[in-house]
Amino acid sequence: GDSVTQMEGPVTLSEEAFLTINCTYTATGYPSLFWYVQYPGEGLQLLLKATKADDKGSNKGFEATYRKETTSFHLEKGSVQVSDSAVYFCALSDQAGTALIFGKGTTLSVSS
Amino acid sequence: DTEVTQTPKHLVMGMTNKKSLKCEQHMGHRAMYWYKQKAKKPPELMFVYSYEKLSINESVPSRFSPECPNSSLLNLHLHALQPEDSALYLCASKPAGRETQYFGPGTRLLVL
């Protein structure tokens, strides 16, 4: 079945460092891909998405490109801030477009 | 109105209690979801309602009973829960024909 694999971390960075969180997927067809972020004590917020190959999603300085050839959707940010400390979930939509399949989540901790 | 709201924010209940969680959205979304999330884990899908009809039940124990009284409201009735049911319960909604889900802030449930 469809699945998402992401690096579990924790990832610990200093402020202004470059961030990459790897995400790869297995799916039949061409699912939409998402990154959600969960700040401490909160629900999930959509960070960015891409719906087809070579699409780049971007938001708040974060970017991810839908790479069909490597089945990847890695999350990047050029300069992280302490406020970016959170758990990041990579997800894909199932074939019916009804449900989301999540990776296990990556905890990011940024220190000043 | 572009958000999903959930009440209460926190709930403590005994194993013999009956309580309900409430979720509301006024974005005209026709699919609504309940998820359970344990600490440091991704959300686990429990139920999906599509056009106010239950379309997916992920083999959830009968002590959890969902209800969708109208297109804006989703309830989760709880009865005779176990301590292992303690978790963050997230509601989400999705527009028809689209794949992006929008999450509420969650209800943090503690079963004693």
Coordinates of C-alpha atoms in Angstrom, one line a residue:
Chain A
G1 CA 0.0 0.0 0.0
D2 CA 0.9 3.7 -0.1
S3 CA 3.4 4.9 2.5
V4 CA 5.5 7.8 3.5
T5 CA 9.0 7.6 5.0
Q6 CA 10.6 10.6 6.7
M7 CA 13.7 11.0 8.8
E8 CA 12.6 10.8 12.4
G9 CA 15.1 13.1 14.1
P10 CA 15.2 14.8 16.4
V11 CA 16.9 17.4 14.3
T12 CA 18.7 20.0 16.4
L13 CA 20.0 23.2 14.7
S14 CA 21.2 26.6 15.6
E15 CA 19.3 29.7 14.5
E16 CA 20.0 30.7 10.9
A17 CA 21.2 27.2 9.9
F18 CA 20.0 25.4 6.8
L19 CA 17.3 22.8 7.2
T20 CA 16.5 19.7 5.2
I21 CA 14.0 17.1 6.3
N22 CA 13.9 14.1 3.9
C23 CA 10.6 12.6 2.8
T24 CA 10.2 9.7 0.3
Y25 CA 6.9 8.0 -0.6
T26 CA 5.6 4.9 -2.2
A27 CA 2.3 5.2 -4.1
T28 CA 0.4 4.0 -7.1
G29 CA -0.4 6.9 -9.3
Y30 CA 0.5 10.4 -8.6
P31 CA -0.7 11.6 -5.2
S32 CA -0.7 15.1 -3.9
L33 CA 2.0 15.7 -1.3
F34 CA 1.9 17.8 1.8
W35 CA 3.9 19.1 4.7
Y36 CA 2.1 19.8 7.9
V37 CA 3.6 21.4 11.0
Q38 CA 2.5 20.9 14.6
Y39 CA 3.7 23.4 17.1
P40 CA 3.7 22.3 20.8
G41 CA 0.2 21.9 22.2
E42 CA -1.5 22.7 18.9
G43 CA -3.2 20.9 16.0
L44 CA -1.7 20.4 12.6
Q45 CA -1.3 23.3 10.2
L46 CA -0.8 22.9 6.5
L47 CA 2.7 24.3 5.7
L48 CA 2.8 23.6 1.9
K49 CA 1.6 21.2 -0.8
A50 CA 2.3 20.1 -4.3
T51 CA -0.2 18.4 -6.6
K52 CA 1.9 17.2 -9.5
A53 CA 5.5 16.3 -10.5
D54 CA 8.0 19.2 -10.5
D55 CA 5.6 21.4 -8.6
K56 CA 7.3 23.4 -5.8
G57 CA 5.3 24.3 -2.7
S58 CA 6.5 27.2 -0.6
N59 CA 5.4 29.0 2.5
K60 CA 7.0 31.0 5.3
G61 CA 10.5 30.4 3.8
F62 CA 10.0 26.7 3.5
E63 CA 10.1 24.9 0.2
A64 CA 9.6 21.4 -1.1
T65 CA 9.6 20.1 -4.7
Y66 CA 7.6 17.1 -5.9
R67 CA 10.2 14.8 -7.5
K68 CA 8.6 11.9 -9.3
E69 CA 11.9 10.3 -10.4
T70 CA 13.1 10.0 -6.9
T71 CA 9.7 9.7 -5.2
S72 CA 10.7 12.5 -2.8
F73 CA 9.3 15.7 -1.3
H74 CA 12.1 17.0 0.9
L75 CA 11.5 20.0 3.0
E76 CA 14.1 22.8 3.1
K77 CA 14.5 26.2 4.6
G78 CA 17.5 28.4 4.2
S79 CA 17.7 30.0 7.6
V80 CA 15.7 28.5 10.5
Q81 CA 14.4 30.5 13.5
V82 CA 13.7 29.4 17.1
S83 CA 10.0 29.8 16.3
D84 CA 10.3 27.0 13.7
S85 CA 10.7 24.5 16.5
A86 CA 7.9 22.0 15.9
V87 CA 7.1 18.5 14.6
Y88 CA 6.9 18.3 10.8
F89 CA 4.8 15.6 9.1
C90 CA 5.1 14.6 5.5
A91 CA 1.9 13.2 4.0
L92 CA 0.3 12.1 0.8
S93 CA -3.3 11.7 -0.3
D94 CA -4.6 8.2 -0.9
Q95 CA -5.8 7.1 -4.3
A96 CA -9.4 8.1 -3.6
G97 CA -8.3 11.6 -2.4
T98 CA -10.2 10.9 0.8
A99 CA -7.5 10.2 3.4
L100 CA -4.0 11.4 4.2
I101 CA -1.2 8.9 4.8
F102 CA 1.3 10.4 7.2
G103 CA 5.0 9.8 7.9
K104 CA 6.1 9.3 11.5
G105 CA 7.0 13.0 12.0
T106 CA 10.3 14.8 12.5
T107 CA 10.9 16.9 15.6
L108 CA 12.9 20.1 14.9
S109 CA 14.5 22.0 17.7
V110 CA 16.2 25.3 17.0
S111 CA 18.3 27.0 19.6
S112 CA 19.5 30.7 19.7
Chain B
D1 CA -14.5 32.0 8.6
T2 CA -11.6 29.9 7.7
E3 CA -11.0 27.7 10.6
V4 CA -12.0 24.5 12.3
T5 CA -12.9 24.9 16.0
Q6 CA -13.0 22.2 18.6
T7 CA -14.4 22.2 22.1
P8 CA -13.5 21.5 24.8
K9 CA -9.7 22.2 24.6
H10 CA -9.1 19.9 27.5
L11 CA -11.2 17.1 29.0
V12 CA -10.6 14.8 32.0
M13 CA -13.0 11.9 32.4
G14 CA -13.4 8.8 34.5
M15 CA -13.9 5.4 32.9
T16 CA -17.6 5.4 33.6
N17 CA -18.3 8.8 32.3
K18 CA -20.1 9.9 29.1
K19 CA -18.8 12.9 27.4
S20 CA -18.8 14.5 23.9
L21 CA -16.3 16.3 21.8
K22 CA -17.5 18.9 19.3
C23 CA -16.0 20.1 16.0
E24 CA -17.4 22.9 13.9
Q25 CA -16.4 24.5 10.5
H26 CA -18.2 27.1 8.4
M27 CA -16.1 26.8 5.3
G28 CA -18.7 24.7 3.4
H29 CA -16.5 21.6 3.5
R30 CA -18.4 18.4 3.0
A31 CA -15.9 15.9 4.4
M32 CA -15.1 15.8 8.1
Y33 CA -12.7 13.6 10.0
W34 CA -11.8 12.4 13.5
Y35 CA -8.2 11.5 14.3
K36 CA -6.5 10.2 17.4
Q37 CA -2.9 11.3 18.1
K38 CA -0.7 9.9 20.8
A39 CA 2.4 11.8 21.9
K40 CA 5.2 11.9 19.3
K41 CA 3.2 9.9 16.8
P42 CA 1.3 10.9 13.6
P43 CA -2.5 11.2 13.7
E44 CA -4.4 8.0 13.3
L45 CA -7.6 8.2 11.2
M46 CA -10.7 7.1 13.1
F47 CA -13.8 8.2 11.1
V48 CA -14.6 10.0 7.9
Y49 CA -18.0 11.7 7.2
S50 CA -18.8 12.6 3.6
Y51 CA -21.9 14.7 3.0
E52 CA -23.0 13.9 6.6
K53 CA -22.8 10.1 6.0
L54 CA -20.2 7.9 7.7
S55 CA -18.0 6.7 4.9
I56 CA -14.9 5.3 6.8
N57 CA -14.7 3.7 10.2
E58 CA -11.2 2.5 10.8
S59 CA -12.3 -0.4 13.1
V60 CA -12.7 2.0 16.1
P61 CA -14.0 0.5 19.3
S62 CA -17.7 1.1 19.9
R63 CA -17.0 3.2 23.0
F64 CA -16.3 5.9 20.4
S65 CA -19.5 7.0 18.6
P66 CA -19.4 9.7 15.9
E67 CA -22.3 11.8 14.9
C68 CA -22.7 14.4 12.1
P69 CA -25.9 16.3 12.7
N70 CA -25.3 18.8 9.8
S71 CA -22.7 19.8 7.3
S72 CA -21.0 22.1 9.8
L73 CA -20.9 20.1 12.9
L74 CA -19.2 16.8 13.9
N75 CA -19.4 15.2 17.3
L76 CA -17.6 12.3 19.0
H77 CA -19.4 10.7 21.8
L78 CA -17.3 8.9 24.4
H79 CA -18.5 6.2 26.8
A80 CA -16.6 3.8 29.1
L81 CA -13.2 4.8 27.8
Q82 CA -10.0 3.2 28.9
P83 CA -6.8 5.0 30.2
E84 CA -5.1 4.1 26.9
D85 CA -7.7 6.2 25.1
S86 CA -6.0 9.3 26.5
A87 CA -4.7 11.3 23.6
L88 CA -5.1 14.4 21.5
Y89 CA -8.3 14.1 19.4
L90 CA -8.1 16.1 16.2
C91 CA -10.9 17.1 13.8
A92 CA -10.3 18.0 10.2
S93 CA -12.4 19.1 7.2
K94 CA -11.9 19.0 3.5
P95 CA -13.7 20.7 0.6
A96 CA -15.4 18.5 -1.9
G97 CA -13.2 17.4 -4.8
R98 CA -10.0 18.7 -3.1
E99 CA -7.4 16.8 -1.1
T100 CA -6.2 19.3 1.5
Q101 CA -7.4 18.7 5.0
Y102 CA -7.7 21.6 7.5
F103 CA -7.2 20.7 11.1
G104 CA -8.6 22.0 14.3
P105 CA -6.5 22.6 17.4
G106 CA -7.6 19.4 19.1
T107 CA -9.1 18.3 22.3
R108 CA -6.6 16.8 24.8
L109 CA -8.3 14.0 26.6
L110 CA -7.2 12.3 29.8
V111 CA -9.0 9.2 31.0
L112 CA -8.5 8.3 34.6

